[in-house]
Amino acid sequence: MALIKSISGIRGTIGGKPGEGLTPLDVVKFTSAYGAWVIHHTKNPKVVIGRDARISGEMISKLVSATLQGLGIDVIDLGLSTTPTVELAVPLEKAGGGIILTASHNPIQWNALKLLNDKGEFISDAEGKAILESAEKEDFTFAEVKKLGKYTQINDYIDRHVEHVLGLKLVDVEAIKARKFKVVVDAVNSTGGIAVPKLLRALGVEDIEEMFCTPDGHFPHNPEPLPENLRDIAEKLNRGKYDLGIVVDPDVDRLCFMNEDGSPFGEEYTLVAVSDYVLSQTPGNTVSNLSSTRALRDVTQKRGGQYQAAAVGEVNVVNKMKETNAIIGGEGNGGVIYPESHYGRDALVGIGLFLTHLAKFGKSISMLRASYPNYYISKNKIELTPEIDVDKILEEIKRKYSKQPINDIDGVKIEFEKEWVHLRKSNTEPIIRIYSESETQATAEHLANKIILDIKEVISGS
C-alpha cells in the first residue's frame, strides 16, 4: 500500500491501514484540514467537487462531501466530471475552493484529492504545506448541528464546459465541420468517454469511433497516454479509415493525438501544435516546464514571441505564465493551459484549438507533425543509497558544466546547442531523474548515459 502527501493533495492506493494507504480515515482527516483552510482563508464556506470514473470514486466522494458538510461547508457535487470542468466551475459557482477526486494517470488501485483555490487553480506551495500541517495536528473544528453544510448536485457542467470551448474565439466550428474529420477516441473508460465525444459532436464531427468510452472505471490498459499503452487505437488507425486519434487520461487534463497511420503525433507536440496555432493568431509569449521539448521555444521564437521555462509542476507553470503574460503554455505531457479559457490543463480546450489548427492546415495530421522540429526525449533515473547527498551531486554536476547555460530553479538543467539534460531529485526516494533531449533518440540516450557516468564519478570520488 502507498500514501503520498504533497503540497498539491493526497494520493494513495485504496485500502490498508491508516497512514499506509488511502483509507477513509486519511480522506476524512485531509479533507477536514482543507475545509478548515477554505473557511479561514476565503471566508467562503462553499466547495465544488467532481470525480473521474474510478471504481473507488463514489466511496471517496461520499466521504469528502460528508466531511465538508460536517465542517459547515456547502458542497456542490458535479458527479462524474473532469479536472478542468471542476476548475471552471469553482469561480462560476462563486465557491471558496474545489476538490477533484482523481489519481490522474495512475492505475486503477489509486485515487487522490487534488485541491483548488477560489479561482479554480491549484493551491500554492505554502498553502499546501499549511494544510498538511493542519492534517497532522488535526487542527480543525466541526460545525454544530444547526450549522451543517448543504449538499447540492449539478449534473450538466460537462455540457457547460463544451459550450465554453465552442465560445472561444480561436475555435472555428465551421472550419472543423467542413473538414468532415473521422476520429477515433480512447478515453480509458473514464469521464473523457462522456466529455470528448460530446465535444466532438458539438464541433461538427459526425464520424466518431468510441473506444473505451464507458465511464465505469475499468481501465482497459495502463491509463497513462503513452505510445506503449495505446496499441489498440494504433491498430484501428493503421487500417486506414480515420483521420486521427484522440487520447485522454482518466481526468481529461492530458491530451495526445495519434496520426492517421497509427503512429503517435507525440505527447510533447500537443502543446507545440496548439501553441503554434494560437501564436499565429495572437502573437505573444509561451511557457512550459524545464522537462518539456525545446520545440516550443523554436516555434515561439519563429512567431516572434519569447519563451520561458518554469519549474516542473502545473502551479509553477501557471505562476510563470502570469509573470510573463504568456498567452499559451503548459507541460510536455500533453497539458495545454490557455489563459483565455482558464489557468489549468484542459484537454477539451486543447481539442478545440488543435482541430481548428488541423482544419485550417488543410493536410493530414502526420504532415502537420512533420512541419515541426524533430526532437526526442529520453527519460532515465539513477537510484542512490539513502546516505548519499543528492544536493552535493547536483552541485558537482553544475560545477563540471559551468561553461554551459544552466538553469537551477528546479534541479539542474544544462543547455547545449541543440540538446539539453535535466536532473531532478525525487522528494520521496533517493533517486535522481534524468531527462535529456536531442535531435535523435540515440543522441538523447547518449547524453543521458554521459551524465549518469558523471554522477557515478562524483559518487565514487566523494
Short mmCIF file of C-alpha atoms in Angstrom, two decimals:
data_model
loop_
_atom_site.label_atom_id
_atom_site.label_comp_id
_atom_site.label_asym_id
_atom_site.label_seq_id
_atom_site.Cartn_x
_atom_site.Cartn_y
_atom_site.Cartn_z
CA MET A 1 0.00 0.00 0.00
CA ALA A 2 1.12 3.56 -0.61
CA LEU A 3 0.14 7.02 0.63
CA ILE A 4 1.83 10.12 -0.74
CA LYS A 5 1.18 13.51 0.84
CA SER A 6 2.26 16.54 -1.15
CA ILE A 7 1.54 20.24 -1.42
CA SER A 8 -0.99 19.59 -4.21
CA GLY A 9 -3.05 16.99 -2.34
CA ILE A 10 -3.03 13.44 -1.05
CA ARG A 11 -2.63 10.37 -3.26
CA GLY A 12 -2.60 6.70 -2.45
CA THR A 13 -3.74 3.16 -3.09
CA ILE A 14 -7.14 2.18 -1.78
CA GLY A 15 -7.22 0.04 1.37
CA GLY A 16 -4.76 -1.00 4.05
CA LYS A 17 -4.07 0.62 7.38
CA PRO A 18 -4.50 4.37 8.04
CA GLY A 19 -1.37 6.27 7.08
CA GLU A 20 -0.20 3.46 4.81
CA GLY A 21 -2.88 3.59 2.10
CA LEU A 22 -5.68 5.95 1.10
CA THR A 23 -8.18 4.83 3.73
CA PRO A 24 -11.45 6.52 4.79
CA LEU A 25 -9.69 7.90 7.87
CA ASP A 26 -6.99 9.53 5.72
CA VAL A 27 -9.61 11.00 3.39
CA VAL A 28 -11.61 12.48 6.28
CA LYS A 29 -8.56 13.93 8.04
CA PHE A 30 -7.12 15.52 4.92
CA THR A 31 -10.50 16.84 3.72
CA SER A 32 -11.07 18.33 7.17
CA ALA A 33 -7.76 20.19 7.03
CA TYR A 34 -8.53 21.52 3.56
CA GLY A 35 -12.07 22.54 4.53
CA ALA A 36 -10.76 24.39 7.58
CA TRP A 37 -8.29 26.20 5.32
CA VAL A 38 -11.10 27.24 2.94
CA ILE A 39 -13.16 28.63 5.82
CA HIS A 40 -10.22 30.52 7.32
CA HIS A 41 -8.62 31.90 4.15
CA THR A 42 -11.56 32.61 1.84
CA LYS A 43 -14.36 33.22 4.37
CA ASN A 44 -16.48 31.40 1.78
CA PRO A 45 -17.74 28.03 3.04
CA LYS A 46 -18.64 26.55 -0.34
CA VAL A 47 -16.66 23.85 -2.19
CA VAL A 48 -17.17 22.27 -5.61
CA ILE A 49 -16.26 18.61 -6.01
CA GLY A 50 -16.14 16.27 -9.00
CA ARG A 51 -14.62 12.90 -9.76
CA ASP A 52 -13.28 10.71 -12.53
CA ALA A 53 -14.82 7.27 -13.10
CA ARG A 54 -12.56 5.22 -10.83
CA ILE A 55 -14.21 2.34 -9.02
CA SER A 56 -13.35 3.93 -5.67
CA GLY A 57 -14.62 7.35 -6.73
CA GLU A 58 -18.17 7.16 -5.40
CA MET A 59 -16.96 5.97 -1.99
CA ILE A 60 -14.33 8.71 -1.74
CA SER A 61 -16.84 11.32 -2.93
CA LYS A 62 -19.32 10.46 -0.18
CA LEU A 63 -16.60 10.71 2.46
CA VAL A 64 -15.42 14.08 1.15
CA SER A 65 -18.96 15.51 0.89
CA ALA A 66 -19.98 14.43 4.37
CA THR A 67 -16.77 15.72 5.91
CA LEU A 68 -17.13 19.14 4.30
CA GLN A 69 -20.75 19.35 5.40
CA GLY A 70 -19.62 18.42 8.90
CA LEU A 71 -17.39 21.49 8.87
CA GLY A 72 -20.33 23.69 7.90
CA ILE A 73 -19.34 23.90 4.22
CA ASP A 74 -21.92 23.80 1.40
CA VAL A 75 -20.99 21.17 -1.19
CA ILE A 76 -21.72 21.41 -4.91
CA ASP A 77 -21.20 17.95 -6.38
CA LEU A 78 -20.66 17.74 -10.15
CA GLY A 79 -20.56 13.94 -10.01
CA LEU A 80 -18.69 12.31 -12.90
CA SER A 81 -16.64 15.18 -14.23
CA THR A 82 -13.16 16.21 -15.38
CA THR A 83 -10.38 18.12 -13.69
CA PRO A 84 -10.73 21.18 -15.98
CA THR A 85 -14.53 21.12 -15.61
CA VAL A 86 -14.23 21.44 -11.83
CA GLU A 87 -11.64 24.18 -12.30
CA LEU A 88 -14.09 26.14 -14.45
CA ALA A 89 -16.98 25.52 -12.05
CA VAL A 90 -15.30 26.90 -8.91
CA PRO A 91 -15.36 30.61 -9.93
CA LEU A 92 -18.65 30.21 -11.81
CA GLU A 93 -20.28 28.89 -8.63
CA LYS A 94 -18.52 31.59 -6.57
CA ALA A 95 -17.05 28.87 -4.35
CA GLY A 96 -14.20 29.10 -1.88
CA GLY A 97 -12.41 26.13 -3.41
CA GLY A 98 -12.69 22.79 -5.15
CA ILE A 99 -11.61 19.18 -4.76
CA ILE A 100 -11.08 16.89 -7.72
CA LEU A 101 -11.22 13.20 -6.85
CA THR A 102 -8.81 11.63 -9.31
CA ALA A 103 -5.41 9.95 -9.38
CA SER A 104 -4.92 11.28 -12.91
CA HIS A 105 -2.85 8.80 -14.98
CA ASN A 106 -2.19 6.38 -12.09
CA PRO A 107 -3.54 2.80 -12.28
CA ILE A 108 -6.93 1.60 -11.06
CA GLN A 109 -5.96 0.96 -7.41
CA TRP A 110 -5.02 4.62 -6.89
CA ASN A 111 -7.16 7.63 -6.04
CA ALA A 112 -6.38 11.15 -4.87
CA LEU A 113 -7.69 14.52 -3.78
CA LYS A 114 -6.49 17.49 -5.87
CA LEU A 115 -7.04 20.84 -4.17
CA LEU A 116 -8.13 24.12 -5.76
CA ASN A 117 -8.33 27.70 -4.51
CA ASP A 118 -11.24 30.07 -5.07
CA LYS A 119 -10.01 30.87 -8.59
CA GLY A 120 -10.24 27.22 -9.61
CA GLU A 121 -6.46 26.95 -9.71
CA PHE A 122 -4.21 24.59 -7.77
CA ILE A 123 -3.24 25.79 -4.31
CA SER A 124 0.25 27.21 -3.76
CA ASP A 125 3.24 25.53 -2.16
CA ALA A 126 2.78 27.47 1.08
CA GLU A 127 -0.95 26.73 1.21
CA GLY A 128 -0.34 23.04 0.63
CA LYS A 129 2.22 22.88 3.43
CA ALA A 130 -0.19 24.62 5.80
CA ILE A 131 -2.94 22.11 5.01
CA LEU A 132 -0.56 19.17 5.51
CA GLU A 133 0.48 20.56 8.88
CA SER A 134 -3.14 21.09 9.89
CA ALA A 135 -3.98 17.50 8.92
CA GLU A 136 -1.11 16.13 11.01
CA LYS A 137 -2.16 18.18 14.05
CA GLU A 138 -5.88 17.54 13.42
CA ASP A 139 -6.28 21.27 13.80
CA PHE A 140 -9.91 21.72 12.75
CA THR A 141 -13.29 22.15 14.39
CA PHE A 142 -16.58 20.70 13.15
CA ALA A 143 -19.87 22.57 12.99
CA GLU A 144 -22.80 22.35 15.38
CA VAL A 145 -25.90 20.51 14.18
CA LYS A 146 -27.79 23.61 13.01
CA LYS A 147 -24.79 24.88 11.06
CA LEU A 148 -24.04 21.82 8.94
CA GLY A 149 -23.37 22.44 5.26
CA LYS A 150 -25.88 21.81 2.47
CA TYR A 151 -25.38 19.32 -0.36
CA THR A 152 -26.33 20.14 -3.97
CA GLN A 153 -25.82 18.18 -7.18
CA ILE A 154 -25.33 19.81 -10.60
CA ASN A 155 -25.20 17.33 -13.46
CA ASP A 156 -24.75 19.46 -16.57
CA TYR A 157 -21.31 21.03 -16.07
CA ILE A 158 -19.67 18.98 -18.81
CA ASP A 159 -22.28 20.44 -21.19
CA ARG A 160 -21.40 23.92 -19.91
CA HIS A 161 -17.71 23.14 -20.42
CA VAL A 162 -18.39 22.12 -24.03
CA GLU A 163 -20.28 25.36 -24.64
CA HIS A 164 -17.38 27.26 -23.11
CA VAL A 165 -14.97 25.66 -25.62
CA LEU A 166 -17.29 26.49 -28.52
CA GLY A 167 -17.32 30.10 -27.35
CA LEU A 168 -13.53 30.57 -27.54
CA LYS A 169 -12.74 32.96 -30.39
CA LEU A 170 -9.91 30.80 -31.78
CA VAL A 171 -12.11 27.70 -32.00
CA ASP A 172 -13.63 27.66 -35.51
CA VAL A 173 -16.55 25.24 -35.53
CA GLU A 174 -17.37 25.82 -39.19
CA ALA A 175 -13.79 25.06 -40.29
CA ILE A 176 -13.78 21.83 -38.27
CA LYS A 177 -17.19 20.80 -39.57
CA ALA A 178 -16.14 21.41 -43.17
CA ARG A 179 -13.20 19.00 -42.89
CA LYS A 180 -15.54 16.08 -42.02
CA PHE A 181 -12.93 14.50 -39.76
CA LYS A 182 -13.18 10.80 -38.97
CA VAL A 183 -11.93 10.38 -35.41
CA VAL A 184 -11.16 7.51 -33.03
CA VAL A 185 -11.34 8.29 -29.29
CA ASP A 186 -9.71 6.32 -26.45
CA ALA A 187 -10.97 7.65 -23.11
CA VAL A 188 -9.73 4.71 -20.98
CA ASN A 189 -13.29 4.09 -19.67
CA SER A 190 -13.32 7.26 -17.60
CA THR A 191 -15.08 10.60 -17.84
CA GLY A 192 -13.38 11.55 -21.11
CA GLY A 193 -15.79 8.97 -22.56
CA ILE A 194 -18.60 11.40 -21.72
CA ALA A 195 -16.85 14.69 -22.47
CA VAL A 196 -14.78 14.07 -25.61
CA PRO A 197 -17.47 12.56 -27.90
CA LYS A 198 -19.91 15.24 -26.68
CA LEU A 199 -17.41 17.97 -27.60
CA LEU A 200 -16.61 16.42 -30.98
CA ARG A 201 -20.28 16.28 -31.95
CA ALA A 202 -20.73 19.89 -30.89
CA LEU A 203 -17.75 20.77 -33.11
CA GLY A 204 -19.47 19.14 -36.09
CA VAL A 205 -17.52 15.87 -36.12
CA GLU A 206 -20.04 13.19 -37.07
CA ASP A 207 -17.86 10.13 -37.71
CA ILE A 208 -16.61 9.09 -34.24
CA GLU A 209 -15.36 5.64 -33.23
CA GLU A 210 -15.61 5.40 -29.44
CA MET A 211 -13.04 3.06 -27.88
CA PHE A 212 -13.15 2.54 -24.12
CA CYS A 213 -15.65 5.37 -23.61
CA THR A 214 -17.85 3.66 -20.99
CA PRO A 215 -17.20 5.58 -17.74
CA ASP A 216 -17.15 2.55 -15.43
CA GLY A 217 -13.55 2.89 -14.18
CA HIS A 218 -12.39 -0.44 -15.59
CA PHE A 219 -9.28 0.78 -17.36
CA PRO A 220 -8.57 -1.47 -20.39
CA HIS A 221 -4.86 -0.60 -20.32
CA ASN A 222 -2.42 1.47 -18.28
CA PRO A 223 -4.19 4.85 -18.23
CA GLU A 224 -1.11 6.99 -18.89
CA PRO A 225 -1.42 8.06 -22.56
CA LEU A 226 2.00 6.84 -23.72
CA PRO A 227 2.60 5.01 -27.04
CA GLU A 228 3.28 1.66 -25.34
CA ASN A 229 -0.20 1.80 -23.77
CA LEU A 230 -2.07 2.74 -26.95
CA ARG A 231 -1.67 -0.32 -29.15
CA ASP A 232 -5.44 -0.84 -29.63
CA ILE A 233 -6.13 2.61 -31.05
CA ALA A 234 -2.92 2.47 -33.09
CA GLU A 235 -4.07 -0.79 -34.69
CA LYS A 236 -7.51 0.64 -35.50
CA LEU A 237 -5.97 3.74 -37.10
CA ASN A 238 -3.50 1.66 -39.05
CA ARG A 239 -6.39 0.16 -41.02
CA GLY A 240 -6.66 3.49 -42.79
CA LYS A 241 -10.28 4.53 -42.18
CA TYR A 242 -9.72 7.52 -39.88
CA ASP A 243 -8.06 10.93 -39.99
CA LEU A 244 -6.73 10.95 -36.42
CA GLY A 245 -6.99 9.51 -32.94
CA ILE A 246 -7.63 11.41 -29.71
CA VAL A 247 -6.49 10.03 -26.33
CA VAL A 248 -7.06 11.48 -22.86
CA ASP A 249 -6.15 10.34 -19.36
CA PRO A 250 -8.81 9.49 -16.73
CA ASP A 251 -9.39 13.09 -15.56
CA VAL A 252 -9.06 14.70 -19.01
CA ASP A 253 -6.28 17.20 -18.37
CA ARG A 254 -3.71 15.38 -20.52
CA LEU A 255 -4.20 15.12 -24.27
CA CYS A 256 -2.40 13.30 -27.02
CA PHE A 257 -3.12 12.64 -30.68
CA MET A 258 -2.43 9.72 -32.98
CA ASN A 259 -1.64 10.08 -36.68
CA GLU A 260 -3.83 8.58 -39.38
CA ASP A 261 -1.44 5.64 -39.77
CA GLY A 262 -1.47 4.78 -36.06
CA SER A 263 1.87 6.40 -35.26
CA PRO A 264 1.96 8.83 -32.30
CA PHE A 265 1.80 12.55 -33.00
CA GLY A 266 3.85 12.82 -29.83
CA GLU A 267 2.50 13.88 -26.44
CA GLU A 268 5.19 16.59 -26.25
CA TYR A 269 3.92 18.00 -29.55
CA THR A 270 0.32 18.53 -28.40
CA LEU A 271 1.37 21.78 -26.74
CA VAL A 272 3.72 22.66 -29.61
CA ALA A 273 0.99 22.40 -32.27
CA VAL A 274 -1.68 24.18 -30.22
CA SER A 275 0.78 26.95 -29.33
CA ASP A 276 1.80 27.37 -32.95
CA TYR A 277 -1.83 27.93 -33.90
CA VAL A 278 -2.53 30.34 -31.03
CA LEU A 279 0.68 32.30 -31.75
CA SER A 280 -0.25 32.55 -35.45
CA GLN A 281 -3.47 34.32 -34.45
CA THR A 282 -2.40 36.24 -31.34
CA PRO A 283 1.39 36.76 -31.06
CA GLY A 284 2.82 36.58 -27.55
CA ASN A 285 4.88 34.61 -25.07
CA THR A 286 4.85 30.95 -24.05
CA VAL A 287 5.85 28.87 -21.02
CA SER A 288 6.46 25.17 -20.40
CA ASN A 289 8.33 23.32 -17.69
CA LEU A 290 12.04 22.55 -17.76
CA SER A 291 11.49 18.94 -18.84
CA SER A 292 9.40 19.78 -21.91
CA THR A 293 10.60 19.81 -25.51
CA ARG A 294 12.59 22.76 -26.86
CA ALA A 295 10.36 22.62 -29.95
CA LEU A 296 8.02 25.03 -28.14
CA ARG A 297 10.84 27.55 -27.84
CA ASP A 298 11.64 27.12 -31.55
CA VAL A 299 8.01 27.69 -32.57
CA THR A 300 7.62 30.65 -30.21
CA GLN A 301 10.74 32.42 -31.46
CA LYS A 302 9.75 31.76 -35.06
CA ARG A 303 6.44 33.53 -34.34
CA GLY A 304 8.26 36.46 -32.72
CA GLY A 305 7.47 35.66 -29.11
CA GLN A 306 9.57 34.90 -26.04
CA TYR A 307 9.74 31.50 -24.35
CA GLN A 308 10.31 30.97 -20.62
CA ALA A 309 10.83 27.74 -18.66
CA ALA A 310 9.20 27.05 -15.30
CA ALA A 311 9.90 24.53 -12.58
CA VAL A 312 8.08 21.23 -13.02
CA GLY A 313 4.51 21.27 -11.70
CA GLU A 314 1.34 22.88 -13.03
CA VAL A 315 1.20 25.57 -10.35
CA ASN A 316 4.77 26.63 -11.24
CA VAL A 317 3.92 26.83 -14.95
CA VAL A 318 0.82 28.91 -14.18
CA ASN A 319 2.80 31.30 -11.98
CA LYS A 320 5.43 31.79 -14.70
CA MET A 321 2.70 32.32 -17.31
CA LYS A 322 1.15 35.07 -15.21
CA GLU A 323 4.55 36.62 -14.57
CA THR A 324 5.43 36.74 -18.30
CA ASN A 325 1.92 37.41 -19.66
CA ALA A 326 2.10 34.19 -21.67
CA ILE A 327 -0.84 33.62 -23.99
CA ILE A 328 -0.36 29.84 -24.11
CA GLY A 329 1.63 27.35 -22.08
CA GLY A 330 1.56 24.01 -20.35
CA GLU A 331 3.50 20.83 -19.87
CA GLY A 332 5.03 18.37 -22.31
CA ASN A 333 2.81 15.57 -21.00
CA GLY A 334 0.01 16.84 -23.23
CA GLY A 335 -1.17 19.52 -20.80
CA VAL A 336 -2.45 22.65 -22.57
CA ILE A 337 -3.05 25.79 -20.48
CA TYR A 338 -4.85 28.55 -22.35
CA PRO A 339 -5.45 31.64 -20.17
CA GLU A 340 -8.20 32.90 -22.49
CA SER A 341 -10.15 29.96 -21.05
CA HIS A 342 -8.64 29.40 -17.59
CA TYR A 343 -5.33 28.67 -15.87
CA GLY A 344 -5.47 24.89 -15.88
CA ARG A 345 -4.54 22.00 -18.16
CA ASP A 346 -7.60 21.31 -20.28
CA ALA A 347 -7.85 18.55 -22.90
CA LEU A 348 -11.22 19.81 -24.17
CA VAL A 349 -9.83 23.28 -24.87
CA GLY A 350 -6.81 21.60 -26.47
CA ILE A 351 -9.03 19.54 -28.77
CA GLY A 352 -10.97 22.59 -29.92
CA LEU A 353 -7.82 24.55 -30.73
CA PHE A 354 -5.96 21.61 -32.29
CA LEU A 355 -8.82 20.56 -34.59
CA THR A 356 -9.21 24.18 -35.73
CA HIS A 357 -5.48 24.27 -36.48
CA LEU A 358 -5.60 20.95 -38.36
CA ALA A 359 -8.70 22.01 -40.28
CA LYS A 360 -7.10 25.26 -41.43
CA PHE A 361 -3.80 23.48 -42.18
CA GLY A 362 -5.73 21.50 -44.80
CA LYS A 363 -3.49 18.44 -44.87
CA SER A 364 -3.08 15.26 -42.83
CA ILE A 365 -2.16 15.19 -39.16
CA SER A 366 1.11 13.40 -39.96
CA MET A 367 2.03 16.22 -42.35
CA LEU A 368 1.27 18.74 -39.61
CA ARG A 369 3.60 16.85 -37.28
CA ALA A 370 6.31 16.82 -39.97
CA SER A 371 6.15 20.62 -40.13
CA TYR A 372 7.66 20.92 -36.63
CA PRO A 373 11.27 20.49 -35.48
CA ASN A 374 12.11 16.91 -34.56
CA TYR A 375 13.34 16.25 -31.04
CA TYR A 376 13.41 13.13 -28.92
CA ILE A 377 13.33 12.90 -25.13
CA SER A 378 14.97 10.11 -23.14
CA LYS A 379 13.79 9.56 -19.56
CA ASN A 380 16.08 7.78 -17.11
CA LYS A 381 16.81 7.60 -13.41
CA ILE A 382 19.69 6.59 -11.20
CA GLU A 383 18.94 5.01 -7.82
CA LEU A 384 21.14 6.02 -4.92
CA THR A 385 21.68 4.76 -1.40
CA PRO A 386 19.94 6.87 1.31
CA GLU A 387 23.16 8.25 2.80
CA ILE A 388 24.29 9.90 -0.46
CA ASP A 389 23.97 13.70 -0.53
CA VAL A 390 21.96 14.32 -3.71
CA ASP A 391 22.31 18.11 -3.46
CA LYS A 392 26.10 17.76 -3.39
CA ILE A 393 25.99 15.63 -6.55
CA LEU A 394 23.90 18.23 -8.36
CA GLU A 395 26.33 20.99 -7.28
CA GLU A 396 29.27 18.99 -8.63
CA ILE A 397 27.49 18.47 -11.98
CA LYS A 398 26.79 22.22 -12.14
CA ARG A 399 30.46 22.94 -11.50
CA LYS A 400 31.62 20.50 -14.18
CA TYR A 401 29.35 22.08 -16.81
CA SER A 402 29.65 25.66 -15.60
CA LYS A 403 30.63 26.89 -19.09
CA GLN A 404 27.21 25.83 -20.42
CA PRO A 405 23.93 27.72 -19.84
CA ILE A 406 22.45 26.28 -16.61
CA ASN A 407 19.00 26.68 -15.05
CA ASP A 408 18.80 25.59 -11.41
CA ILE A 409 15.29 26.68 -10.40
CA ASP A 410 14.29 23.01 -10.26
CA GLY A 411 17.25 20.65 -10.06
CA VAL A 412 19.87 21.29 -12.74
CA LYS A 413 19.17 21.79 -16.44
CA ILE A 414 22.19 22.07 -18.73
CA GLU A 415 21.70 23.52 -22.22
CA PHE A 416 23.81 22.58 -25.22
CA GLU A 417 23.48 23.86 -28.77
CA LYS A 418 20.66 21.57 -29.91
CA GLU A 419 20.10 19.42 -26.83
CA TRP A 420 19.67 19.57 -23.06
CA VAL A 421 19.72 17.40 -19.97
CA HIS A 422 17.66 17.98 -16.82
CA LEU A 423 18.45 16.39 -13.45
CA ARG A 424 15.83 16.41 -10.67
CA LYS A 425 15.95 14.74 -7.30
CA SER A 426 12.91 12.88 -6.03
CA ASN A 427 11.20 14.25 -2.91
CA THR A 428 10.11 10.79 -1.79
CA GLU A 429 13.02 8.44 -2.54
CA PRO A 430 16.83 8.53 -3.15
CA ILE A 431 16.60 8.91 -6.92
CA ILE A 432 17.87 11.40 -9.48
CA ARG A 433 15.61 11.59 -12.53
CA ILE A 434 17.45 12.39 -15.76
CA TYR A 435 15.64 13.81 -18.77
CA SER A 436 17.58 14.52 -21.94
CA GLU A 437 16.54 15.75 -25.37
CA SER A 438 18.31 15.74 -28.71
CA GLU A 439 17.57 15.52 -32.43
CA THR A 440 17.66 11.70 -32.37
CA GLN A 441 16.72 9.12 -29.76
CA ALA A 442 20.23 7.69 -29.88
CA THR A 443 21.93 11.02 -29.15
CA ALA A 444 19.42 11.79 -26.37
CA GLU A 445 20.22 8.46 -24.72
CA HIS A 446 23.95 9.00 -25.25
CA LEU A 447 23.71 12.36 -23.45
CA ALA A 448 21.80 10.77 -20.56
CA ASN A 449 24.37 7.96 -20.26
CA LYS A 450 27.19 10.50 -20.24
CA ILE A 451 25.59 12.37 -17.33
CA ILE A 452 24.96 9.09 -15.47
CA LEU A 453 28.68 8.31 -15.76
CA ASP A 454 29.48 11.78 -14.45
CA ILE A 455 27.22 11.17 -11.45
CA LYS A 456 28.87 7.84 -10.72
CA GLU A 457 32.28 9.51 -10.88
CA VAL A 458 31.15 12.12 -8.34
CA ILE A 459 29.85 9.35 -6.04
CA SER A 460 33.00 7.28 -6.30
CA GLY A 461 35.18 10.32 -5.63
CA SER A 462 33.26 11.52 -2.58
#
